[in-house]
Amino acid sequence: MAEAFKLGIVVPCYNEEEVLPETTKELTRILSGLVNDDKITNDSKIIFVDDGSKDKTWSMIDEFSQENNFVSGVKLSRNFGHQGALLAGVTSATKSSDAIVTIDADLQDDVNAIPKMVDKFIEGNEVVYGVRNNRDTDSAFKRSTAEGFYKFMGWLGVKLVPDSADFRLMSKRASEVLLSYKETNLFLRGIVPMVGFKSAKVYYARKERFAGTSKYPLRKMLKFAMDGITSFSIVPIKMIMGLGFFIVLISIALLIYTIVQKIHGNVVTGWSSMMISIWALGGVQLICISVIGEYVGKIFSEVKNRPRFTIERDIYTEKTLKEEK
């Protein structure tokens, strides 16, 4: 049997006071079972990352960490967003964990898939993706847009794992490689497959949110999708060039058509056609400028090289140092 290893479970949290007690209970149950099976060591930890919550999330994490040996936490100085919080947790966990699982706090991802991930890791896989086996819990709109997004990203040449989010296991080595990617515009679903190493998938049924409200409304989902597209492909800019050539060809065709009509004396002065052309071309130009502006904005964010997160307190490191003493 393989030697037991230290597991860290990173859980980003933003205003999760309603679900936190149940999440702690469920993850503690999973860790206890894995310890009893001699698969992980008893110093394995749940690392809750408080992403600038405005409710009692951090005080609850602090309290649970004193009552439960499995629980620790990382408090960020302000809200850095879901991806930044995930990366902060992985950064902290990688210091002393042999493998890291990332999972959201809302319990929509099935915690019972974690032991299966651990088994895949023991078999030699360094990245194990949690993949949904269906989208029955999604609305028709969300289901269709998600499927369309994955197909579009694939067409752009971006390697994503369809129906997988940020529920995954990574080895210490894979996590260190992930942390070596220094971009500010984070889209971890696209970065992780670039890490490489032997990988596997674990399928699970996604549940309804246990409590609280979604932290990803439509506006944030659209921004997240745009970040994914513009962070990994320049195809949209190439498409703009193609669109420009297409419009030029249309204009040449219309010019030839106009000359032919003039020769035959069929010229009709039309205000409507002129206005439609102006508005259509103006709209296309604004869209093109916006797409280019999105890329320029990304460059602007990257060159400033600001920190992707700031840790105010790290209970995980504090606990680890005490245990080592």
CSV table of C-alpha atoms in Angstrom, one decimal:
chain,number,residue,atom,x,y,z
A,1,MET,CA,0.0,0.0,0.0
A,2,ALA,CA,1.2,3.5,-0.8
A,3,GLU,CA,2.6,5.7,2.0
A,4,ALA,CA,0.1,8.2,3.5
A,5,PHE,CA,0.6,11.7,2.3
A,6,LYS,CA,-0.4,15.2,3.5
A,7,LEU,CA,-3.5,16.6,1.7
A,8,GLY,CA,-4.6,20.2,1.7
A,9,ILE,CA,-8.2,21.2,0.7
A,10,VAL,CA,-8.4,24.8,-0.5
A,11,VAL,CA,-11.8,26.4,-0.2
A,12,PRO,CA,-12.3,30.0,-1.4
A,13,CYS,CA,-15.0,31.8,0.6
A,14,TYR,CA,-16.8,35.1,0.1
A,15,ASN,CA,-19.7,35.8,2.4
A,16,GLU,CA,-20.3,32.1,3.1
A,17,GLU,CA,-21.5,32.2,6.8
A,18,GLU,CA,-24.6,30.3,5.9
A,19,VAL,CA,-22.9,27.3,4.4
A,20,LEU,CA,-19.6,27.2,6.2
A,21,PRO,CA,-20.7,25.0,9.2
A,22,GLU,CA,-22.0,22.3,6.8
A,23,THR,CA,-19.0,22.6,4.5
A,24,THR,CA,-16.7,22.1,7.5
A,25,LYS,CA,-18.6,19.1,8.7
A,26,GLU,CA,-18.6,17.4,5.3
A,27,LEU,CA,-14.9,18.0,4.5
A,28,THR,CA,-14.0,16.9,8.0
A,29,ARG,CA,-15.9,13.7,7.4
A,30,ILE,CA,-14.0,13.1,4.2
A,31,LEU,CA,-10.6,13.8,5.7
A,32,SER,CA,-11.3,11.6,8.7
A,33,GLY,CA,-12.3,8.7,6.4
A,34,LEU,CA,-9.1,9.1,4.4
A,35,VAL,CA,-7.0,9.2,7.6
A,36,ASN,CA,-8.7,6.0,8.8
A,37,ASP,CA,-7.9,4.3,5.5
A,38,ASP,CA,-4.2,5.3,5.9
A,39,LYS,CA,-4.3,7.2,2.7
A,40,ILE,CA,-3.5,10.7,4.1
A,41,THR,CA,-1.8,11.8,7.3
A,42,ASN,CA,-3.7,13.3,10.3
A,43,ASP,CA,-2.0,16.6,9.8
A,44,SER,CA,-3.9,17.1,6.5
A,45,LYS,CA,-5.8,20.4,6.4
A,46,ILE,CA,-8.8,22.3,5.1
A,47,ILE,CA,-7.7,25.7,4.1
A,48,PHE,CA,-10.6,28.2,4.0
A,49,VAL,CA,-9.6,31.4,2.1
A,50,ASP,CA,-11.6,34.4,3.2
A,51,ASP,CA,-11.7,36.6,0.1
A,52,GLY,CA,-12.6,39.9,1.9
A,53,SER,CA,-16.0,38.7,3.2
A,54,LYS,CA,-18.3,41.3,4.8
A,55,ASP,CA,-20.1,38.9,7.0
A,56,LYS,CA,-18.9,36.5,9.8
A,57,THR,CA,-17.0,34.2,7.5
A,58,TRP,CA,-13.6,34.9,8.9
A,59,SER,CA,-14.6,34.9,12.6
A,60,MET,CA,-16.2,31.5,11.9
A,61,ILE,CA,-13.1,30.2,10.2
A,62,ASP,CA,-11.0,31.4,13.1
A,63,GLU,CA,-13.4,29.7,15.6
A,64,PHE,CA,-13.5,26.4,13.7
A,65,SER,CA,-9.7,26.4,13.5
A,66,GLN,CA,-9.5,26.4,17.3
A,67,GLU,CA,-12.0,23.6,17.7
A,68,ASN,CA,-11.1,21.4,14.7
A,69,ASN,CA,-7.5,20.2,14.1
A,70,PHE,CA,-8.3,19.8,10.4
A,71,VAL,CA,-9.4,23.4,9.9
A,72,SER,CA,-7.1,26.3,9.1
A,73,GLY,CA,-7.6,29.5,7.2
A,74,VAL,CA,-6.1,32.3,5.1
A,75,LYS,CA,-7.5,35.8,5.3
A,76,LEU,CA,-6.9,38.1,2.4
A,77,SER,CA,-6.6,41.9,3.0
A,78,ARG,CA,-9.5,42.6,0.6
A,79,ASN,CA,-11.6,41.0,-2.1
A,80,PHE,CA,-9.4,39.7,-4.9
A,81,GLY,CA,-11.9,37.6,-6.7
A,82,HIS,CA,-12.5,33.8,-6.8
A,83,GLN,CA,-9.5,33.0,-8.9
A,84,GLY,CA,-7.1,35.1,-6.8
A,85,ALA,CA,-8.5,33.5,-3.6
A,86,LEU,CA,-7.9,30.0,-5.1
A,87,LEU,CA,-4.4,30.9,-6.0
A,88,ALA,CA,-3.7,32.3,-2.5
A,89,GLY,CA,-4.9,29.1,-1.0
A,90,VAL,CA,-2.8,26.9,-3.3
A,91,THR,CA,0.2,29.1,-2.6
A,92,SER,CA,-0.1,28.6,1.1
A,93,ALA,CA,-1.0,24.9,0.9
A,94,THR,CA,1.9,24.0,-1.5
A,95,LYS,CA,4.4,24.9,1.2
A,96,SER,CA,3.8,21.7,3.1
A,97,SER,CA,1.1,19.6,1.3
A,98,ASP,CA,1.9,16.7,-1.0
A,99,ALA,CA,-1.3,17.2,-2.9
A,100,ILE,CA,-4.0,20.0,-3.0
A,101,VAL,CA,-7.7,19.8,-3.7
A,102,THR,CA,-9.6,22.9,-4.7
A,103,ILE,CA,-13.3,23.1,-4.2
A,104,ASP,CA,-16.0,25.8,-3.7
A,105,ALA,CA,-17.6,26.3,-0.4
A,106,ASP,CA,-21.2,26.0,-1.6
A,107,LEU,CA,-21.2,22.1,-1.6
A,108,GLN,CA,-22.4,22.0,-5.2
A,109,ASP,CA,-19.3,19.9,-6.1
A,110,ASP,CA,-19.7,16.5,-4.5
A,111,VAL,CA,-17.2,16.1,-1.7
A,112,ASN,CA,-17.6,12.3,-2.0
A,113,ALA,CA,-15.5,12.6,-5.2
A,114,ILE,CA,-12.5,13.6,-3.2
A,115,PRO,CA,-11.6,10.0,-2.1
A,116,LYS,CA,-11.8,9.0,-5.8
A,117,MET,CA,-9.4,11.8,-6.6
A,118,VAL,CA,-7.0,10.6,-3.9
A,119,ASP,CA,-7.1,7.1,-5.4
A,120,LYS,CA,-6.3,8.5,-8.8
A,121,PHE,CA,-3.4,10.5,-7.3
A,122,ILE,CA,-2.1,7.3,-5.6
A,123,GLU,CA,-2.2,5.6,-9.0
A,124,GLY,CA,0.3,8.2,-10.2
A,125,ASN,CA,-1.8,11.0,-11.7
A,126,GLU,CA,-0.6,14.5,-10.8
A,127,VAL,CA,-3.7,16.4,-11.9
A,128,VAL,CA,-7.2,14.9,-11.3
A,129,TYR,CA,-10.1,16.9,-12.7
A,130,GLY,CA,-13.6,16.8,-11.2
A,131,VAL,CA,-16.0,16.6,-14.2
A,132,ARG,CA,-19.7,16.9,-14.1
A,133,ASN,CA,-21.6,14.0,-15.5
A,134,ASN,CA,-24.6,16.1,-16.3
A,135,ARG,CA,-26.0,19.7,-16.2
A,136,ASP,CA,-29.5,18.9,-14.9
A,137,THR,CA,-29.2,21.5,-12.1
A,138,ASP,CA,-28.5,24.3,-14.6
A,139,SER,CA,-31.1,26.3,-16.4
A,140,ALA,CA,-31.6,25.8,-20.1
A,141,PHE,CA,-29.9,29.2,-20.7
A,142,LYS,CA,-26.9,28.4,-18.6
A,143,ARG,CA,-26.5,24.9,-20.0
A,144,SER,CA,-26.6,26.1,-23.6
A,145,THR,CA,-24.2,29.0,-23.0
A,146,ALA,CA,-21.8,26.8,-21.1
A,147,GLU,CA,-21.7,24.2,-23.9
A,148,GLY,CA,-21.3,27.0,-26.5
A,149,PHE,CA,-18.4,28.5,-24.5
A,150,TYR,CA,-16.5,25.2,-24.3
A,151,LYS,CA,-17.0,24.6,-28.1
A,152,PHE,CA,-15.9,28.2,-28.9
A,153,MET,CA,-12.8,27.9,-26.7
A,154,GLY,CA,-11.9,24.7,-28.4
A,155,TRP,CA,-12.3,26.3,-31.8
A,156,LEU,CA,-9.9,29.1,-30.6
A,157,GLY,CA,-7.4,26.4,-29.8
A,158,VAL,CA,-7.7,26.7,-26.0
A,159,LYS,CA,-7.5,23.3,-24.3
A,160,LEU,CA,-10.2,23.1,-21.6
A,161,VAL,CA,-11.7,20.1,-19.8
A,162,PRO,CA,-15.4,20.4,-20.7
A,163,ASP,CA,-17.8,20.4,-17.7
A,164,SER,CA,-15.0,20.8,-15.2
A,165,ALA,CA,-14.7,24.0,-13.1
A,166,ASP,CA,-12.2,24.6,-10.2
A,167,PHE,CA,-12.8,21.2,-8.5
A,168,ARG,CA,-9.6,19.3,-9.0
A,169,LEU,CA,-6.6,17.7,-7.3
A,170,MET,CA,-3.0,18.7,-8.1
A,171,SER,CA,0.2,17.2,-6.8
A,172,LYS,CA,2.8,19.5,-5.1
A,173,ARG,CA,4.9,19.5,-8.3
A,174,ALA,CA,2.0,20.4,-10.5
A,175,SER,CA,0.9,23.1,-8.1
A,176,GLU,CA,4.4,24.6,-8.1
A,177,VAL,CA,4.4,24.7,-11.9
A,178,LEU,CA,0.9,26.4,-11.8
A,179,LEU,CA,2.3,29.0,-9.4
A,180,SER,CA,5.1,29.8,-11.8
A,181,TYR,CA,2.6,31.2,-14.2
A,182,LYS,CA,2.7,34.9,-13.3
A,183,GLU,CA,-0.2,36.5,-15.2
A,184,THR,CA,-2.5,38.8,-13.4
A,185,ASN,CA,-5.5,38.0,-15.6
A,186,LEU,CA,-6.3,34.6,-14.0
A,187,PHE,CA,-8.3,31.9,-15.8
A,188,LEU,CA,-7.2,28.8,-14.0
A,189,ARG,CA,-9.4,26.4,-16.0
A,190,GLY,CA,-7.2,27.3,-19.0
A,191,ILE,CA,-3.9,27.5,-17.2
A,192,VAL,CA,-4.1,24.1,-15.4
A,193,PRO,CA,-4.2,22.0,-18.6
A,194,MET,CA,-1.1,23.8,-19.8
A,195,VAL,CA,0.8,22.5,-16.7
A,196,GLY,CA,0.9,19.1,-18.2
A,197,PHE,CA,1.8,15.9,-16.3
A,198,LYS,CA,-0.2,12.7,-16.2
A,199,SER,CA,-3.9,13.5,-15.6
A,200,ALA,CA,-7.2,11.7,-15.0
A,201,LYS,CA,-10.9,12.6,-14.5
A,202,VAL,CA,-13.4,11.8,-11.8
A,203,TYR,CA,-17.1,12.1,-12.7
A,204,TYR,CA,-19.7,13.3,-10.2
A,205,ALA,CA,-23.2,14.7,-10.1
A,206,ARG,CA,-23.4,18.4,-9.3
A,207,LYS,CA,-25.9,19.4,-6.6
A,208,GLU,CA,-27.9,22.5,-5.9
A,209,ARG,CA,-26.2,25.1,-3.7
A,210,PHE,CA,-26.6,24.1,0.0
A,211,ALA,CA,-27.3,27.6,1.2
A,212,GLY,CA,-26.7,31.3,0.4
A,213,THR,CA,-26.7,32.9,-3.0
A,214,SER,CA,-24.5,32.4,-6.0
A,215,LYS,CA,-21.4,34.6,-6.2
A,216,TYR,CA,-21.3,34.3,-10.0
A,217,PRO,CA,-24.3,36.3,-11.4
A,218,LEU,CA,-24.6,36.7,-15.2
A,219,ARG,CA,-22.5,39.8,-15.2
A,220,LYS,CA,-19.5,38.1,-13.5
A,221,MET,CA,-20.0,35.0,-15.7
A,222,LEU,CA,-19.8,37.1,-18.9
A,223,LYS,CA,-16.6,38.8,-17.6
A,224,PHE,CA,-15.1,35.4,-16.6
A,225,ALA,CA,-15.8,34.1,-20.1
A,226,MET,CA,-14.3,37.2,-21.7
A,227,ASP,CA,-11.2,36.8,-19.5
A,228,GLY,CA,-10.9,33.2,-20.7
A,229,ILE,CA,-11.1,34.1,-24.3
A,230,THR,CA,-8.8,37.1,-24.4
A,231,SER,CA,-6.2,35.6,-22.0
A,232,PHE,CA,-5.5,32.6,-24.1
A,233,SER,CA,-6.1,33.4,-27.8
A,234,ILE,CA,-5.5,36.2,-30.3
A,235,VAL,CA,-7.9,34.6,-32.7
A,236,PRO,CA,-10.5,37.4,-32.1
A,237,ILE,CA,-8.0,40.0,-33.4
A,238,LYS,CA,-7.4,37.8,-36.4
A,239,MET,CA,-11.2,37.6,-36.9
A,240,ILE,CA,-11.3,41.4,-36.9
A,241,MET,CA,-8.8,41.5,-39.8
A,242,GLY,CA,-10.9,38.9,-41.7
A,243,LEU,CA,-14.0,41.0,-41.0
A,244,GLY,CA,-12.2,44.1,-42.4
A,245,PHE,CA,-11.3,42.3,-45.6
A,246,PHE,CA,-14.9,40.9,-45.9
A,247,ILE,CA,-16.3,44.4,-45.6
A,248,VAL,CA,-13.8,45.7,-48.2
A,249,LEU,CA,-14.9,43.0,-50.6
A,250,ILE,CA,-18.6,43.9,-50.1
A,251,SER,CA,-17.8,47.6,-50.7
A,252,ILE,CA,-16.0,46.7,-54.0
A,253,ALA,CA,-18.9,44.6,-55.1
A,254,LEU,CA,-21.3,47.4,-54.3
A,255,LEU,CA,-19.1,49.9,-56.2
A,256,ILE,CA,-19.1,47.7,-59.3
A,257,TYR,CA,-22.9,47.2,-58.9
A,258,THR,CA,-23.4,51.0,-58.7
A,259,ILE,CA,-21.2,51.6,-61.8
A,260,VAL,CA,-23.2,49.0,-63.8
A,261,GLN,CA,-26.5,50.6,-62.7
A,262,LYS,CA,-25.3,54.1,-63.6
A,263,ILE,CA,-24.3,52.8,-67.1
A,264,HIS,CA,-27.9,51.5,-67.5
A,265,GLY,CA,-29.4,54.7,-66.1
A,266,ASN,CA,-31.0,53.0,-63.1
A,267,VAL,CA,-29.5,55.2,-60.4
A,268,VAL,CA,-31.9,55.8,-57.5
A,269,THR,CA,-30.8,58.0,-54.7
A,270,GLY,CA,-31.6,56.3,-51.4
A,271,TRP,CA,-31.3,57.9,-48.0
A,272,SER,CA,-32.2,54.6,-46.2
A,273,SER,CA,-29.5,52.5,-47.7
A,274,MET,CA,-26.9,55.1,-47.0
A,275,MET,CA,-27.9,55.4,-43.3
A,276,ILE,CA,-28.1,51.7,-42.8
A,277,SER,CA,-24.5,51.4,-44.2
A,278,ILE,CA,-23.2,54.1,-42.0
A,279,TRP,CA,-24.8,52.6,-38.8
A,280,ALA,CA,-23.7,49.1,-39.7
A,281,LEU,CA,-20.1,50.0,-40.4
A,282,GLY,CA,-20.1,52.3,-37.3
A,283,GLY,CA,-21.3,49.4,-35.2
A,284,VAL,CA,-18.7,47.0,-36.6
A,285,GLN,CA,-15.9,49.5,-36.0
A,286,LEU,CA,-17.0,50.0,-32.4
A,287,ILE,CA,-17.0,46.3,-31.8
A,288,CYS,CA,-13.5,45.9,-33.3
A,289,ILE,CA,-12.1,48.8,-31.2
A,290,SER,CA,-13.7,47.2,-28.1
A,291,VAL,CA,-12.1,43.8,-28.8
A,292,ILE,CA,-8.7,45.4,-29.4
A,293,GLY,CA,-9.2,47.6,-26.2
A,294,GLU,CA,-9.8,44.4,-24.2
A,295,TYR,CA,-6.4,43.1,-25.2
A,296,VAL,CA,-4.7,46.5,-24.5
A,297,GLY,CA,-6.4,46.5,-21.1
A,298,LYS,CA,-5.0,43.1,-20.4
A,299,ILE,CA,-1.5,44.3,-21.3
A,300,PHE,CA,-2.0,47.3,-19.1
A,301,SER,CA,-2.9,45.1,-16.1
A,302,GLU,CA,0.0,42.7,-16.7
A,303,VAL,CA,2.8,45.3,-17.1
A,304,LYS,CA,2.0,46.9,-13.8
A,305,ASN,CA,2.9,43.6,-12.2
A,306,ARG,CA,0.8,44.2,-9.1
A,307,PRO,CA,0.4,41.3,-6.5
A,308,ARG,CA,-2.5,39.0,-7.4
A,309,PHE,CA,-3.5,38.8,-3.7
A,310,THR,CA,-2.3,40.0,-0.3
A,311,ILE,CA,-2.5,37.7,2.7
A,312,GLU,CA,-3.4,39.4,6.0
A,313,ARG,CA,-3.3,36.3,8.2
A,314,ASP,CA,-2.3,32.7,7.5
A,315,ILE,CA,-3.6,30.3,10.1
A,316,TYR,CA,-2.5,27.3,8.0
A,317,THR,CA,1.1,28.3,8.2
A,318,GLU,CA,0.8,29.1,11.9
A,319,LYS,CA,-0.6,25.7,12.6
A,320,THR,CA,2.0,23.9,10.4
A,321,LEU,CA,4.9,25.6,12.2
A,322,LYS,CA,3.4,24.6,15.6
A,323,GLU,CA,3.0,21.0,14.5
A,324,GLU,CA,6.5,20.9,13.2
A,325,LYS,CA,7.9,22.1,16.5
